Short mmCIF file of C-alpha atoms in Angstrom, two decimals:
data_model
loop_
_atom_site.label_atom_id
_atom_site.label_comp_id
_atom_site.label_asym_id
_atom_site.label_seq_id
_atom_site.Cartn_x
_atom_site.Cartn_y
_atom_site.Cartn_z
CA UNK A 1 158.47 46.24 129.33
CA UNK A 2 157.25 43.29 131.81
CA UNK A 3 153.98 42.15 131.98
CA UNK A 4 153.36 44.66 135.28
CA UNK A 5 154.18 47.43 133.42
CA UNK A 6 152.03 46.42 130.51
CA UNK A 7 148.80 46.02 133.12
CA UNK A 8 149.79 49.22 134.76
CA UNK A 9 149.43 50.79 131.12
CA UNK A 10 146.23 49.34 130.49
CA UNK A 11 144.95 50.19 133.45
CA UNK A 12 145.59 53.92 133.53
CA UNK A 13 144.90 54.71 129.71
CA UNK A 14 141.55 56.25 128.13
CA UNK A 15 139.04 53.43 127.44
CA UNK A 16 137.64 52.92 123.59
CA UNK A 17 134.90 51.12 122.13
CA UNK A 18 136.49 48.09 121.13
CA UNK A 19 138.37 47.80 124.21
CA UNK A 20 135.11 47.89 125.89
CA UNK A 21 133.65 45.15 123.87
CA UNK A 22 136.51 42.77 123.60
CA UNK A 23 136.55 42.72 127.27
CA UNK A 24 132.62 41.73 127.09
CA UNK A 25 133.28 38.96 125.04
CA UNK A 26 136.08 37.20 126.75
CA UNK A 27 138.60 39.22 129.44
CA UNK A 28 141.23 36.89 129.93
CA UNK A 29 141.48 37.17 125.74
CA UNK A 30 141.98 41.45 126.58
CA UNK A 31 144.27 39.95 129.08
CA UNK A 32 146.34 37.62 126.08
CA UNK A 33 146.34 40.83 124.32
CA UNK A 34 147.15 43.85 126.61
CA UNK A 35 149.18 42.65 129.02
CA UNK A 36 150.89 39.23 127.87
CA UNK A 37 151.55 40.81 124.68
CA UNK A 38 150.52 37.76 122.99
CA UNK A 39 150.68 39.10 118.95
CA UNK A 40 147.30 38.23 117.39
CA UNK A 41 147.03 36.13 114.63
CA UNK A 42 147.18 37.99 110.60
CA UNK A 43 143.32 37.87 109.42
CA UNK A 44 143.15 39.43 105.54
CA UNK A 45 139.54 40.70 106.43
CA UNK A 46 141.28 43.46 108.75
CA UNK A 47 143.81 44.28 106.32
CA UNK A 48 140.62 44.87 104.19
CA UNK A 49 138.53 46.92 105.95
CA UNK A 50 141.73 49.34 107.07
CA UNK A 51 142.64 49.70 103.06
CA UNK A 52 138.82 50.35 102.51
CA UNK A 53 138.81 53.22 105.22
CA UNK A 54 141.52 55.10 104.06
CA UNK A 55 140.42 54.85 100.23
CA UNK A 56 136.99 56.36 101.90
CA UNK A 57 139.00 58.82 103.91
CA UNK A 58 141.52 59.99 101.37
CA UNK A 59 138.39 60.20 98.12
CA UNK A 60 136.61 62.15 100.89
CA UNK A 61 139.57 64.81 102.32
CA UNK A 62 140.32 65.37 98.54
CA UNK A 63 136.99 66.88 98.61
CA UNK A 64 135.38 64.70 96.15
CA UNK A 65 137.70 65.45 93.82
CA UNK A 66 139.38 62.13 93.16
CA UNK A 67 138.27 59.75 90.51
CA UNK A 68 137.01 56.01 91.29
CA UNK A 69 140.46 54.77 89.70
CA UNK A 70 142.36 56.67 92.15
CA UNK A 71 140.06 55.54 95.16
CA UNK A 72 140.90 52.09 94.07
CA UNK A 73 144.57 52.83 93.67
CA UNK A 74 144.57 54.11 97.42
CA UNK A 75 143.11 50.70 98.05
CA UNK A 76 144.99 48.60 96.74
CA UNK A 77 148.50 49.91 97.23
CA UNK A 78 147.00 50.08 101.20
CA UNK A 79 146.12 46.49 101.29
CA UNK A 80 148.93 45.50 99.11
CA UNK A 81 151.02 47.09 101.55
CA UNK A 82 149.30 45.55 104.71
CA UNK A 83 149.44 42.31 103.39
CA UNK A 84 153.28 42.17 102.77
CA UNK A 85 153.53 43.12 106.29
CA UNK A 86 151.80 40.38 107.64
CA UNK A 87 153.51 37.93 105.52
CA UNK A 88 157.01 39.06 107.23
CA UNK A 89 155.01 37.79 110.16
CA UNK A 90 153.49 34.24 109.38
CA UNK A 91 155.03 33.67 105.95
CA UNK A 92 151.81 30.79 105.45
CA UNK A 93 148.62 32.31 104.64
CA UNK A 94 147.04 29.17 105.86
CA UNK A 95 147.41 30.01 109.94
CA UNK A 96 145.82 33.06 109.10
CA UNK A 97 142.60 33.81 110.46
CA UNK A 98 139.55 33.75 107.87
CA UNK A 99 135.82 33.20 107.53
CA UNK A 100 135.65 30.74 105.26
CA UNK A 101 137.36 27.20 105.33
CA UNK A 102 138.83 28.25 102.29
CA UNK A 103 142.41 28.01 101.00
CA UNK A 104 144.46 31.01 102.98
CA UNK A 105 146.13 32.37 99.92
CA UNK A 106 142.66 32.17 97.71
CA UNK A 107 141.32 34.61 100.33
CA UNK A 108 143.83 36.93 100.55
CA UNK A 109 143.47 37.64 96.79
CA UNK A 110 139.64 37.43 96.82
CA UNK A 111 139.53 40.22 99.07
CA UNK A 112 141.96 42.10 96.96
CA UNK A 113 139.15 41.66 94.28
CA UNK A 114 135.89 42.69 96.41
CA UNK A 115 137.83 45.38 97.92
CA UNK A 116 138.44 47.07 94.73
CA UNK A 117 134.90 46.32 93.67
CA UNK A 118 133.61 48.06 96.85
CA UNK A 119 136.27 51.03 96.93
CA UNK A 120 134.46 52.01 93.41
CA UNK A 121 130.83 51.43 94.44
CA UNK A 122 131.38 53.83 97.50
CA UNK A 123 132.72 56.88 94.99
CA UNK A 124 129.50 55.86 92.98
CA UNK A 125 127.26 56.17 95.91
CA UNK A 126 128.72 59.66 96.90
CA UNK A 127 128.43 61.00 93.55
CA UNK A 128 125.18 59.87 93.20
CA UNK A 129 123.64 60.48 96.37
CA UNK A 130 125.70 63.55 98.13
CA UNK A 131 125.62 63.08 101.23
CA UNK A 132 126.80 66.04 103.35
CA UNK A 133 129.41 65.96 105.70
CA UNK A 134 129.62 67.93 108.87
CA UNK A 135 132.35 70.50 108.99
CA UNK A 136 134.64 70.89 112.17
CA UNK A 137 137.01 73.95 112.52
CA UNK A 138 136.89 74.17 108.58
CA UNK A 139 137.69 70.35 108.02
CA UNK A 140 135.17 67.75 107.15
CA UNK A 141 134.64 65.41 109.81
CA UNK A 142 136.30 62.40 108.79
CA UNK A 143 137.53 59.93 111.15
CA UNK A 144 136.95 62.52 113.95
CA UNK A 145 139.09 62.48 116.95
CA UNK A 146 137.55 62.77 120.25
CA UNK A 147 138.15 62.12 124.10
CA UNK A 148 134.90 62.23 125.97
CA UNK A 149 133.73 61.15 129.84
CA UNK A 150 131.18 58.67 130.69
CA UNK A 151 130.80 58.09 134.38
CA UNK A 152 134.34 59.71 135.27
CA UNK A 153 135.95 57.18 132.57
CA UNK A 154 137.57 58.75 129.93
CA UNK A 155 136.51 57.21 126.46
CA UNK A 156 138.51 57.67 123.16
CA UNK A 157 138.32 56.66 119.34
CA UNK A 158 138.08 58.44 115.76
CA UNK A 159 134.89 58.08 114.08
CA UNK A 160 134.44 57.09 110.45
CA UNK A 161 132.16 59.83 109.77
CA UNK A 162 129.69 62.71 110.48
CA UNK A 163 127.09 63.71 108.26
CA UNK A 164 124.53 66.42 108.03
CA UNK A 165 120.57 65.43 108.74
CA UNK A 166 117.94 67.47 106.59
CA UNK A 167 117.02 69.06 109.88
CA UNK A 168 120.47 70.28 110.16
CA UNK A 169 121.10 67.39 113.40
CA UNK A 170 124.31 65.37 112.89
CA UNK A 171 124.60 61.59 112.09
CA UNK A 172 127.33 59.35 113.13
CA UNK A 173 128.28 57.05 110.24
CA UNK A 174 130.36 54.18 110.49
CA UNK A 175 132.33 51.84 107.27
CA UNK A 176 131.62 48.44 107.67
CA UNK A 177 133.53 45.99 105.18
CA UNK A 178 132.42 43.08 107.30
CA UNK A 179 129.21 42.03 108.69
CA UNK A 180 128.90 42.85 112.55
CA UNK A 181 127.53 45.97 113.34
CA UNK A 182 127.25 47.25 117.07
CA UNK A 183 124.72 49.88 118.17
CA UNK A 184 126.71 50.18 121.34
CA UNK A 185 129.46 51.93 119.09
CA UNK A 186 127.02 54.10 117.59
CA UNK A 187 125.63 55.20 120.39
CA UNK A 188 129.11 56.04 122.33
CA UNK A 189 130.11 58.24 119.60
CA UNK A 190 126.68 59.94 119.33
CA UNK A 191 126.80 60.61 123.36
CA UNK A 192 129.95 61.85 123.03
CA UNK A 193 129.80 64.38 120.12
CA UNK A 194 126.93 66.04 122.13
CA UNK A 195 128.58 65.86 125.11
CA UNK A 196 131.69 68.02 122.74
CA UNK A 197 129.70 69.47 120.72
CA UNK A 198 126.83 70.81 122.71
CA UNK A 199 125.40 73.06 120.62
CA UNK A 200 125.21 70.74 117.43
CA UNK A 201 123.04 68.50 118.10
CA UNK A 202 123.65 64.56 117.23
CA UNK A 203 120.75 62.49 117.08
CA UNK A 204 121.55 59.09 115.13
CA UNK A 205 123.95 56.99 113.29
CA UNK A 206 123.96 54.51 110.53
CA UNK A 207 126.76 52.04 108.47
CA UNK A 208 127.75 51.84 105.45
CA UNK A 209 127.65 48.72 104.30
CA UNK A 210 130.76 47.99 101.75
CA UNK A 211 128.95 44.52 100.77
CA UNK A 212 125.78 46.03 100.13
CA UNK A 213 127.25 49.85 98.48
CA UNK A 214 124.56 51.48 100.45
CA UNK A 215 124.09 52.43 104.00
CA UNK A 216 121.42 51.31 106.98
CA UNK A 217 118.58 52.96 108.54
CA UNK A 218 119.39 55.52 111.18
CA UNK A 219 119.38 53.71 114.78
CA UNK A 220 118.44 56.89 117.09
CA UNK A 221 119.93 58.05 120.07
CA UNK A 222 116.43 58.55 121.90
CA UNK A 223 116.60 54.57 121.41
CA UNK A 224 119.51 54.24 123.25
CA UNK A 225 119.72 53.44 127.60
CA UNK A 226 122.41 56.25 127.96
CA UNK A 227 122.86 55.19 132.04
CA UNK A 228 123.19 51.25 130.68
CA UNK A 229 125.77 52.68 128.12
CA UNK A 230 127.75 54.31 130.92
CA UNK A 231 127.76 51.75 133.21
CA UNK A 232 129.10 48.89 130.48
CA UNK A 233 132.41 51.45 130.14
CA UNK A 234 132.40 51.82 133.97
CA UNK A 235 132.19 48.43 134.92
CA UNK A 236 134.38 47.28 132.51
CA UNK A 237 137.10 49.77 133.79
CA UNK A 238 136.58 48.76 137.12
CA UNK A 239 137.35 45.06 136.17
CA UNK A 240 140.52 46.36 134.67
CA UNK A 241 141.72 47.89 137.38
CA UNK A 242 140.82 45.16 139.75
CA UNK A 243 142.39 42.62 137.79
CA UNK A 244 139.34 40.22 137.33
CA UNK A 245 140.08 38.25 133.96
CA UNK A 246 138.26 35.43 133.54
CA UNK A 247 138.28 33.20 130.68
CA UNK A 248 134.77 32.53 128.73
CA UNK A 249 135.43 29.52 126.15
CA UNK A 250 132.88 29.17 123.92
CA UNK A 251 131.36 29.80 120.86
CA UNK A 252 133.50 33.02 120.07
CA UNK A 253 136.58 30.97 120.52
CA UNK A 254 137.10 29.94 116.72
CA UNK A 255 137.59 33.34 115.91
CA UNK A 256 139.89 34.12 118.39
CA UNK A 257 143.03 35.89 117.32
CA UNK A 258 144.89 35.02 120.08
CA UNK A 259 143.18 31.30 120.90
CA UNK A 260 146.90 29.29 119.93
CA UNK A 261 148.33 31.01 123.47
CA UNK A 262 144.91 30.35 125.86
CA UNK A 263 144.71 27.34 127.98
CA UNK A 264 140.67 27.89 128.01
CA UNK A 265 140.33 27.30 123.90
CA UNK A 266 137.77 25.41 123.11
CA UNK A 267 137.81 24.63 118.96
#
């Protein structure tokens, strides 16, 4: 495909959270991404959090019923299996991306390690704490599929979780390996399960922080500008489709996935 058929693509398709905020942080880098087709860099840390989410995802659709060990298996044969892949892509671990100025191998297997560690404290904190899922058409609602509109823009994504309040509201939960956490994300997929779902009620969200093996306080919709949420997704499409993509060096540049092909990095 040429890069005109790549921008018509992108600027026809359902918008998503993440699209929405990579685009905030840098639009020429959506740009490197979408259209050029510019392959980002490996980072272990993703390869991480994706094993993580499906050891969450498969412990939780075998309704509880696997064991910690097997949790972990799931994990590790996942990242294991992720990591291989991106090896057949850049064979040296040290032009990966990572957090630390570390050795690129050394991180690679230290996530292995905290990984595992945090696939088993997650099956603890179930087990210990119980903490009830929604149900959807007889299936729990793990990473739930939905397509919703916000300002005639259609918005897509699968969320980690729903969960049952006390008062019998839902609550949006979201697995976090890493550290960012964006209330903008919580707040799309609480606006759109309501908008779905109109007659269950969803009134917060939370993470669950994989470092920490527990989970956040709820941040509340009623908190939330729902017009200022709109218009970010609107305004954002509109920029798509008008083909405004400017570069914004800065401080977001050295973690960059795709910084080695912009002619705006700044290290």
């Amino acid at each position: 495909m040429s890069d005109s058929d790549h921008y018509s693509r992108w600027a026809t398709m359902p918008r998503s959270v993440s699209q929405v905020t990579e685009f905030e942080d840098c639009p020429y880098k959506a740009f490197l991404k979408r259209v050029k087709r510019v392959v980002p860099r490996p980072a272990a840390w993703s390869t991480h959090g994706t094993a993580f989410h499906s050891a969450a995802e498969a412990f939780e659709k075998s309704g509880r019923a696997m064991t910690a060990e097997q949790a972990v298996e799931v994990f590790q044969d996942e990242y294991s299996k992720g990591i291989n892949r991106d090896l057949g892509e850049v064979n040296d671990p040290d032009q990966w991306m990572r957090a630390n100025r570390g050795d690129g191998a050394d991180d690679i297997e230290e996530r292995f390690h905290k990984g595992t560690e945090q696939t088993r404290r997650y099956v603890e904190y179930v087990q210990d704490q119980a903490p009830v899922l929604w149900y959807v058409d007889g299936q729990p609602a793990i990473e739930l599929y939905f397509m919703a509109d916000f300002g005639g823009v259609k918005v897509r994504g699968y969320i980690d979780q729903v969960l049952k309040n006390k008062d019998d509201t839902n609550r949006v939960r979201d697995l976090k390996t890493g550290s960012t956490k964006s209330k903008f994300q919580l707040w799309v997929y609480e606006m759109a399960l309501n908008q779905l779902y109109p007659d269950q009620e969803t009134t917060n969200g939370d993470w669950y922080l994989a470092k920490e093996h527990r989970p956040t306080r709820p941040v509340k919709l009623g908190d939330a500008n729902q017009d200022e949420i709109t218009q970010r997704i609107v305004s954002m499409d509109e920029a798509v489709k008008g083909g405004d993509f400017p570069a914004r060096p800065g401080f977001l540049c050295r973690f960059c996935d795709v910084s080695y092909a912009c002619l705006f990095f700044r290290s």
